[in-house]
């Protein structure tokens, strides 16, 4: 068993389900068990360990490897420590046919294990950087509200490159889409169901609007293409309106999920939807349906550190992904960020989550090679 696999198995056995998905004080809730285990592992290896308090009883763990000489740049390794929920059997790691099964195996305890093992092995070699500081930040709350990455960025932490751990099949991702939730409300005029002509039916207005979003707006979005991400999308995911059959409804509400491309903002999307609806002679009140939108990510892949990392993974071009993650939050905080980690997003959040052990090792080796190549 490799050191990476052993660490991953130990991490799976320590439940760290995001508390947002569990009832209060559930024994599987929170990242603390994992953070404390990582702290002990790093301290034993002689690394510097600190905690950053983020939410009551929940903290990011920060592990540092200082260079031999003066710090000229910092590289951040930033996987998240929380997972989605699972039944109790999924916290017993199972090895089968070259795969390790269990909650968090790929999302994203695989990245935690690969990144920390690379750092521990780097600390033991003679070829460690002389001027580059490596910081491992185990972040909390990625699966819910990204409180961990937001706190790290808000604290003024800076790095020349942040590598955010997510299952990318060990490919370097420099772009991902954002997600924006909007609530659209149509207003009508109530009337008795026996005399519908005396009212104005808000559901009929909304039905036309949903049709326009599904057809005209979707077509409009397909005309705008990003080289790594393709096009933005729209999905009407929720609808409610009216009270009973014999009343003409005076209001109808939908909630939409708009996946955005780099450059699109909540303001620009709202303006574009309002303009389209106006052209179709429809009117709706448009509001945010989420506290903070998830931002899209676009990091310049010609940056020297990104190119160097690409060379170390023998990858010719970076890739883009549909899902969003902590990388956009760190990038918004001023750190050039990429996403990288072992495992496939197709297995993330599934009942039978697993990771290929060969790939886990390969990711660790890519990271170690990159860290060793730094000045
Ligand atoms: Zn994740």
CSV table of C-alpha atoms and ligand atoms in Angstrom, one decimal:
chain,number,residue,atom,x,y,z
A,1,UNK,CA,0.0,0.0,0.0
A,2,UNK,CA,1.4,3.4,-0.9
A,3,UNK,CA,1.6,6.3,1.5
A,4,UNK,CA,-1.0,8.2,-0.5
A,5,UNK,CA,-3.5,5.2,-0.5
A,6,UNK,CA,-3.0,4.7,3.3
A,7,UNK,CA,-3.7,8.4,3.9
A,8,UNK,CA,-6.8,8.4,1.7
A,9,UNK,CA,-8.2,5.3,3.5
A,10,UNK,CA,-7.6,7.0,6.9
A,11,UNK,CA,-9.4,10.1,5.6
A,12,UNK,CA,-12.4,8.2,4.3
A,13,UNK,CA,-12.8,6.6,7.7
A,14,UNK,CA,-13.2,10.0,9.3
A,15,UNK,CA,-16.6,11.4,8.3
A,16,UNK,CA,-16.6,15.1,7.4
A,17,UNK,CA,-20.1,15.6,6.0
A,18,UNK,CA,-21.0,19.3,5.5
A,19,UNK,CA,-23.3,20.2,8.4
A,20,UNK,CA,-25.7,21.8,6.0
A,21,UNK,CA,-26.8,18.3,4.9
A,22,UNK,CA,-27.4,16.9,8.4
A,23,UNK,CA,-29.6,17.5,11.4
A,24,UNK,CA,-27.9,19.5,14.2
A,25,UNK,CA,-25.2,17.8,16.2
A,26,UNK,CA,-25.1,14.7,13.9
A,27,UNK,CA,-22.0,12.6,14.7
A,28,UNK,CA,-20.8,12.7,11.0
A,29,UNK,CA,-21.0,16.5,10.7
A,30,UNK,CA,-18.1,18.9,10.3
A,31,UNK,CA,-14.5,18.9,9.1
A,32,UNK,CA,-12.8,18.9,12.5
A,33,UNK,CA,-11.9,15.2,12.7
A,34,UNK,CA,-10.1,15.4,9.4
A,35,UNK,CA,-8.4,18.7,10.1
A,36,UNK,CA,-7.1,17.5,13.4
A,37,UNK,CA,-5.8,14.2,11.8
A,38,UNK,CA,-4.0,16.2,9.1
A,39,UNK,CA,-2.6,18.6,11.7
A,40,UNK,CA,-1.1,15.6,13.7
A,41,UNK,CA,0.3,14.0,10.5
A,42,UNK,CA,1.9,17.2,9.3
A,43,UNK,CA,3.3,18.1,12.8
A,44,UNK,CA,4.9,14.6,13.1
A,45,UNK,CA,6.7,15.3,9.8
A,46,UNK,CA,8.0,18.6,11.2
A,47,UNK,CA,5.7,21.0,9.2
A,48,UNK,CA,4.2,24.2,10.5
A,49,UNK,CA,0.5,23.9,11.3
A,50,UNK,CA,-2.1,26.6,12.0
A,51,UNK,CA,-5.8,26.9,12.0
A,52,UNK,CA,-8.0,29.7,10.6
A,53,UNK,CA,-11.4,29.9,12.4
A,54,UNK,CA,-14.1,30.4,9.8
A,55,UNK,CA,-17.5,29.3,11.4
A,56,UNK,CA,-18.3,28.3,15.0
A,57,UNK,CA,-16.4,25.1,15.6
A,58,UNK,CA,-15.1,24.9,12.0
A,59,UNK,CA,-11.7,26.0,10.8
A,60,UNK,CA,-9.4,25.8,7.7
A,61,UNK,CA,-6.2,24.0,8.4
A,62,UNK,CA,-3.0,25.7,7.0
A,63,UNK,CA,0.2,23.6,6.7
A,64,UNK,CA,3.4,25.4,5.5
A,65,UNK,CA,6.6,24.2,4.1
A,66,UNK,CA,9.1,27.1,4.1
A,67,UNK,CA,11.9,27.2,1.6
A,68,UNK,CA,15.6,27.0,2.6
A,69,UNK,CA,16.1,30.7,1.7
A,70,UNK,CA,14.1,33.9,1.5
A,71,UNK,CA,10.4,33.4,0.4
A,72,UNK,CA,10.1,34.8,-3.2
A,73,UNK,CA,6.7,33.2,-4.1
A,74,UNK,CA,4.0,31.0,-2.5
A,75,UNK,CA,2.2,28.1,-4.1
A,76,UNK,CA,-1.1,27.1,-2.6
A,77,UNK,CA,-2.5,23.6,-2.6
A,78,UNK,CA,-6.2,23.9,-1.7
A,79,UNK,CA,-8.5,20.9,-1.5
A,80,UNK,CA,-11.7,21.0,0.5
A,81,UNK,CA,-12.3,18.8,3.6
A,82,UNK,CA,-16.1,18.4,3.6
A,83,UNK,CA,-18.1,15.9,1.7
A,84,UNK,CA,-21.8,15.3,0.9
A,85,UNK,CA,-23.7,12.9,3.1
A,86,UNK,CA,-23.8,9.1,3.0
A,87,UNK,CA,-25.0,6.1,5.0
A,88,UNK,CA,-22.6,4.7,7.7
A,89,UNK,CA,-21.2,1.9,5.5
A,90,UNK,CA,-19.6,4.5,3.1
A,91,UNK,CA,-17.1,5.6,5.8
A,92,UNK,CA,-15.5,2.2,5.8
A,93,UNK,CA,-12.9,2.3,2.9
A,94,UNK,CA,-13.1,-0.7,0.6
A,95,UNK,CA,-10.4,-1.7,-1.8
A,96,UNK,CA,-11.6,-3.6,-4.9
A,97,UNK,CA,-9.9,-4.2,-8.3
A,98,UNK,CA,-7.4,-1.3,-8.0
A,99,UNK,CA,-10.1,1.1,-6.8
A,100,UNK,CA,-10.7,2.6,-3.3
A,101,UNK,CA,-14.4,3.0,-2.5
A,102,UNK,CA,-16.0,5.3,0.1
A,103,UNK,CA,-17.5,8.7,0.6
A,104,UNK,CA,-15.0,11.4,-0.4
A,105,UNK,CA,-12.7,9.0,-2.3
A,106,UNK,CA,-12.7,11.3,-5.3
A,107,UNK,CA,-14.5,14.4,-4.0
A,108,UNK,CA,-12.2,15.4,-2.7
A,109,UNK,CA,-10.2,13.4,-0.1
A,110,UNK,CA,-8.3,11.9,-3.0
A,111,UNK,CA,-6.9,15.4,-3.7
A,112,UNK,CA,-6.3,15.9,0.0
A,113,UNK,CA,-4.2,12.7,0.1
A,114,UNK,CA,-2.3,13.4,-3.1
A,115,UNK,CA,-1.5,17.0,-2.2
A,116,UNK,CA,-0.5,16.4,1.4
A,117,UNK,CA,1.6,13.3,0.5
A,118,UNK,CA,3.4,15.3,-2.2
A,119,UNK,CA,4.1,18.0,0.4
A,120,UNK,CA,5.4,15.4,3.0
A,121,UNK,CA,7.6,13.7,0.4
A,122,UNK,CA,8.9,17.1,-0.8
A,123,UNK,CA,9.8,18.0,2.8
A,124,UNK,CA,12.0,14.9,3.0
A,125,UNK,CA,13.9,15.3,-0.2
A,126,UNK,CA,17.0,17.4,-0.7
A,127,UNK,CA,15.6,18.9,-3.9
A,128,UNK,CA,13.0,21.1,-2.1
A,129,UNK,CA,12.6,24.7,-3.4
A,130,UNK,CA,15.0,27.3,-2.0
A,131,UNK,CA,12.8,30.3,-2.6
A,132,UNK,CA,9.2,29.0,-2.9
A,133,UNK,CA,7.0,28.5,0.0
A,134,UNK,CA,4.3,25.7,-0.3
A,135,UNK,CA,1.1,26.1,1.6
A,136,UNK,CA,-1.5,23.4,2.0
A,137,UNK,CA,-4.9,24.8,3.0
A,138,UNK,CA,-7.6,22.2,3.8
A,139,UNK,CA,-10.8,24.3,3.3
A,140,UNK,CA,-14.1,23.8,4.9
A,141,UNK,CA,-17.6,24.2,3.5
A,142,UNK,CA,-17.0,23.9,-0.3
A,143,UNK,CA,-20.0,21.7,-0.8
A,144,UNK,CA,-22.4,24.3,0.7
A,145,UNK,CA,-21.4,28.0,0.7
A,146,UNK,CA,-17.6,28.0,0.2
A,147,UNK,CA,-17.1,29.7,3.5
A,148,UNK,CA,-13.5,28.3,3.8
A,149,UNK,CA,-12.2,29.7,0.5
A,150,UNK,CA,-14.0,33.0,1.0
A,151,UNK,CA,-12.4,33.4,4.5
A,152,UNK,CA,-9.0,32.6,3.1
A,153,UNK,CA,-9.3,35.1,0.4
A,154,UNK,CA,-10.9,37.7,2.7
A,155,UNK,CA,-8.0,37.3,5.1
A,156,UNK,CA,-5.6,38.7,2.4
A,157,UNK,CA,-3.8,35.4,1.8
A,158,UNK,CA,-2.0,35.6,-1.6
A,159,UNK,CA,-0.2,33.0,-3.8
A,160,UNK,CA,1.5,33.1,-7.2
A,161,UNK,CA,-0.6,30.1,-8.1
A,162,UNK,CA,-3.4,28.2,-6.3
A,163,UNK,CA,-4.1,24.6,-7.2
A,164,UNK,CA,-7.6,23.7,-6.1
A,165,UNK,CA,-8.3,20.0,-5.5
A,166,UNK,CA,-11.3,18.6,-7.3
A,167,UNK,CA,-11.6,15.4,-9.3
A,168,UNK,CA,-10.4,16.5,-12.8
A,169,UNK,CA,-8.9,13.1,-13.9
A,170,UNK,CA,-5.6,14.7,-13.1
A,171,UNK,CA,-6.0,17.3,-15.8
A,172,UNK,CA,-5.3,21.0,-15.3
A,173,UNK,CA,-8.5,23.0,-15.5
A,174,UNK,CA,-8.2,26.7,-16.1
A,175,UNK,CA,-11.8,27.6,-16.7
A,176,UNK,CA,-15.2,26.7,-15.3
A,177,UNK,CA,-18.7,28.1,-15.5
A,178,UNK,CA,-20.4,30.0,-12.9
A,179,UNK,CA,-24.0,29.6,-11.6
A,180,UNK,CA,-26.6,32.2,-11.0
A,181,UNK,CA,-30.0,31.6,-9.6
A,182,UNK,CA,-32.8,34.1,-10.5
A,183,UNK,CA,-36.4,34.4,-9.3
A,184,UNK,CA,-38.9,35.7,-11.9
A,185,UNK,CA,-42.4,36.7,-10.8
A,186,UNK,CA,-45.3,37.6,-13.1
A,187,UNK,CA,-48.2,39.6,-11.6
A,188,UNK,CA,-51.8,39.4,-12.7
A,189,UNK,CA,-55.2,40.3,-11.4
A,190,UNK,CA,-57.3,37.9,-9.3
A,191,UNK,CA,-60.9,37.2,-10.4
A,192,UNK,CA,-63.6,34.5,-9.8
A,193,UNK,CA,-62.9,31.4,-11.8
A,194,UNK,CA,-66.4,31.7,-13.4
A,195,UNK,CA,-65.5,35.1,-14.9
A,196,UNK,CA,-61.8,34.7,-16.0
A,197,UNK,CA,-62.1,37.5,-18.5
A,198,UNK,CA,-62.4,39.9,-15.6
A,199,UNK,CA,-58.9,39.0,-14.3
A,200,UNK,CA,-55.4,38.7,-15.7
A,201,UNK,CA,-53.9,35.2,-15.4
A,202,UNK,CA,-50.3,35.4,-14.0
A,203,UNK,CA,-49.8,31.7,-14.8
A,204,UNK,CA,-50.6,32.2,-18.5
A,205,UNK,CA,-48.1,35.0,-18.6
A,206,UNK,CA,-45.5,32.8,-16.9
A,207,UNK,CA,-46.2,29.9,-19.3
A,208,UNK,CA,-45.3,32.1,-22.2
A,209,UNK,CA,-42.2,33.4,-20.4
A,210,UNK,CA,-41.0,29.8,-19.6
A,211,UNK,CA,-41.5,29.0,-23.3
A,212,UNK,CA,-39.4,32.0,-24.3
A,213,UNK,CA,-36.6,31.0,-21.9
A,214,UNK,CA,-36.6,27.5,-23.2
A,215,UNK,CA,-36.5,28.5,-26.9
A,216,UNK,CA,-35.4,32.0,-27.8
A,217,UNK,CA,-33.1,32.5,-24.8
A,218,UNK,CA,-31.5,29.1,-25.1
A,219,UNK,CA,-30.8,29.7,-28.8
A,220,UNK,CA,-29.4,33.2,-27.9
A,221,UNK,CA,-27.0,31.5,-25.4
A,222,UNK,CA,-25.9,28.9,-27.9
A,223,UNK,CA,-24.6,31.7,-30.2
A,224,UNK,CA,-21.9,32.8,-27.6
A,225,UNK,CA,-19.1,30.2,-27.4
A,226,UNK,CA,-16.1,30.0,-25.0
A,227,UNK,CA,-13.1,28.1,-26.3
A,228,UNK,CA,-12.8,25.8,-23.3
A,229,UNK,CA,-16.4,25.8,-21.9
A,230,UNK,CA,-18.7,25.9,-24.8
A,231,UNK,CA,-21.9,27.8,-24.1
A,232,UNK,CA,-23.9,29.1,-21.2
A,233,UNK,CA,-27.2,27.4,-20.3
A,234,UNK,CA,-30.5,28.2,-18.7
A,235,UNK,CA,-32.8,25.8,-16.8
A,236,UNK,CA,-36.2,26.6,-15.3
A,237,UNK,CA,-36.0,24.4,-12.2
A,238,UNK,CA,-38.9,25.5,-10.0
A,239,UNK,CA,-42.4,26.9,-10.5
A,240,UNK,CA,-45.3,27.9,-8.3
A,241,UNK,CA,-48.4,30.0,-8.6
A,242,UNK,CA,-52.1,30.2,-7.9
A,243,UNK,CA,-54.1,29.0,-4.9
A,244,UNK,CA,-57.0,27.0,-6.2
A,245,UNK,CA,-58.8,26.1,-9.5
A,246,UNK,CA,-61.6,28.6,-9.2
A,247,UNK,CA,-59.5,31.7,-8.7
A,248,UNK,CA,-57.6,33.5,-11.5
A,249,UNK,CA,-54.0,33.6,-10.1
A,250,UNK,CA,-52.5,37.0,-9.4
A,251,UNK,CA,-48.9,35.8,-9.2
A,252,UNK,CA,-46.6,33.1,-10.5
A,253,UNK,CA,-43.0,32.5,-9.7
A,254,UNK,CA,-40.2,30.5,-11.4
A,255,UNK,CA,-36.6,30.0,-10.3
A,256,UNK,CA,-33.9,29.6,-12.9
A,257,UNK,CA,-30.3,28.3,-12.9
A,258,UNK,CA,-28.2,30.2,-15.4
A,259,UNK,CA,-24.7,28.7,-15.9
A,260,UNK,CA,-22.5,31.6,-16.9
A,261,UNK,CA,-19.4,32.1,-18.9
A,262,UNK,CA,-16.3,34.1,-17.9
A,263,UNK,CA,-17.2,37.8,-18.4
A,264,UNK,CA,-20.9,37.4,-17.6
A,265,UNK,CA,-22.2,38.9,-14.4
A,266,UNK,CA,-25.5,38.9,-12.5
A,267,UNK,CA,-26.1,42.4,-13.7
A,268,UNK,CA,-25.4,41.6,-17.4
A,269,UNK,CA,-27.6,38.4,-17.3
A,270,UNK,CA,-30.5,40.3,-15.7
A,271,UNK,CA,-30.2,43.0,-18.3
A,272,UNK,CA,-30.2,40.5,-21.1
A,273,UNK,CA,-33.2,38.6,-19.8
A,274,UNK,CA,-35.2,41.8,-19.2
A,275,UNK,CA,-34.4,43.0,-22.7
A,276,UNK,CA,-35.6,39.7,-24.3
A,277,UNK,CA,-38.8,39.7,-22.2
A,278,UNK,CA,-39.5,43.3,-23.2
A,279,UNK,CA,-39.1,42.4,-26.9
A,280,UNK,CA,-41.6,39.6,-26.4
A,281,UNK,CA,-44.0,42.0,-24.6
A,282,UNK,CA,-43.7,40.0,-21.3
A,283,UNK,CA,-43.0,41.5,-18.0
A,284,UNK,CA,-41.6,40.0,-14.8
A,285,UNK,CA,-40.0,41.1,-11.6
A,286,UNK,CA,-36.4,39.7,-11.6
A,287,UNK,CA,-34.6,39.0,-8.3
A,288,UNK,CA,-31.6,37.0,-7.0
A,289,UNK,CA,-32.6,33.5,-5.6
A,290,UNK,CA,-29.2,32.8,-4.0
A,291,UNK,CA,-27.2,34.8,-1.4
A,292,UNK,CA,-24.0,34.8,-3.5
A,293,UNK,CA,-23.7,33.7,-7.1
A,294,UNK,CA,-21.0,31.2,-7.9
A,295,UNK,CA,-18.5,33.0,-10.2
A,296,UNK,CA,-17.1,31.6,-13.4
A,297,UNK,CA,-13.3,30.9,-13.5
A,298,UNK,CA,-10.9,31.9,-16.3
A,299,UNK,CA,-7.2,31.8,-15.6
A,300,UNK,CA,-4.7,32.8,-18.3
A,301,UNK,CA,-3.0,29.5,-19.3
A,302,UNK,CA,0.0,31.4,-20.7
A,303,UNK,CA,1.1,32.3,-17.2
A,304,UNK,CA,4.6,30.9,-16.6
A,305,UNK,CA,3.6,28.8,-13.5
A,306,UNK,CA,0.6,27.4,-15.3
A,307,UNK,CA,2.7,26.4,-18.3
A,308,UNK,CA,5.3,24.9,-16.0
A,309,UNK,CA,2.6,22.8,-14.3
A,310,UNK,CA,1.2,21.8,-17.7
A,311,UNK,CA,4.7,20.6,-18.7
A,312,UNK,CA,4.9,18.5,-15.5
A,313,UNK,CA,1.7,16.7,-16.3
A,314,UNK,CA,2.5,16.3,-20.0
A,315,UNK,CA,-0.7,18.1,-20.9
A,316,UNK,CA,-0.7,20.2,-24.1
A,317,UNK,CA,-3.7,22.3,-23.4
A,318,UNK,CA,-5.7,23.1,-20.3
A,319,UNK,CA,-9.4,22.0,-20.1
A,320,UNK,CA,-12.6,23.6,-19.0
A,321,UNK,CA,-15.4,22.0,-16.8
A,322,UNK,CA,-19.1,22.7,-16.2
A,323,UNK,CA,-19.1,22.6,-12.4
A,324,UNK,CA,-17.9,25.4,-10.2
A,325,UNK,CA,-15.6,25.2,-7.2
A,326,UNK,CA,-13.4,27.1,-4.7
A,327,UNK,CA,-11.0,28.1,-7.6
A,328,UNK,CA,-13.3,31.0,-8.7
A,329,UNK,CA,-13.4,32.3,-5.1
A,330,UNK,CA,-9.6,32.3,-4.7
A,331,UNK,CA,-9.2,33.8,-8.2
A,332,UNK,CA,-11.6,36.6,-7.3
A,333,UNK,CA,-9.4,37.2,-4.3
A,334,UNK,CA,-6.5,37.9,-6.6
A,335,UNK,CA,-4.8,34.5,-6.9
A,336,UNK,CA,-4.3,32.9,-10.3
A,337,UNK,CA,-6.1,29.6,-9.8
A,338,UNK,CA,-6.4,26.2,-11.5
A,339,UNK,CA,-8.2,23.1,-10.6
A,340,UNK,CA,-6.5,19.7,-10.5
A,341,UNK,CA,-7.0,16.4,-8.7
A,342,UNK,CA,-7.3,12.6,-9.2
A,343,UNK,CA,-10.7,11.0,-9.8
A,344,UNK,CA,-13.6,11.6,-12.1
A,345,UNK,CA,-16.4,14.0,-11.3
A,346,UNK,CA,-18.8,11.4,-12.7
A,347,UNK,CA,-18.2,9.4,-9.4
A,348,UNK,CA,-18.6,12.5,-7.1
A,349,UNK,CA,-21.7,12.7,-5.0
A,350,UNK,CA,-22.8,9.2,-6.1
A,351,UNK,CA,-23.8,6.4,-3.7
A,352,UNK,CA,-20.8,4.3,-4.8
A,353,UNK,CA,-18.0,6.8,-4.9
A,354,UNK,CA,-14.5,5.5,-5.8
A,355,UNK,CA,-11.1,6.5,-7.1
A,356,UNK,CA,-8.6,4.6,-9.2
A,357,UNK,CA,-5.5,4.0,-7.0
A,358,UNK,CA,-3.2,4.1,-10.0
A,359,UNK,CA,-4.5,7.6,-10.8
A,360,UNK,CA,-4.3,8.7,-7.2
A,361,UNK,CA,-0.6,7.9,-7.3
A,362,UNK,CA,-0.1,9.5,-10.7
A,363,UNK,CA,-1.7,12.7,-9.4
A,364,UNK,CA,0.6,12.7,-6.4
A,365,UNK,CA,3.6,12.2,-8.6
A,366,UNK,CA,2.6,15.1,-11.0
A,367,UNK,CA,2.3,17.4,-8.0
A,368,UNK,CA,5.6,16.3,-6.5
A,369,UNK,CA,7.3,16.8,-9.8
A,370,UNK,CA,5.9,20.3,-10.2
A,371,UNK,CA,6.8,21.3,-6.6
A,372,UNK,CA,10.3,20.0,-7.1
A,373,UNK,CA,10.7,22.0,-10.3
A,374,UNK,CA,10.1,25.3,-8.5
A,375,UNK,CA,13.0,27.6,-7.7
B,1,LIG,ZN1,-15.5,18.8,-4.4
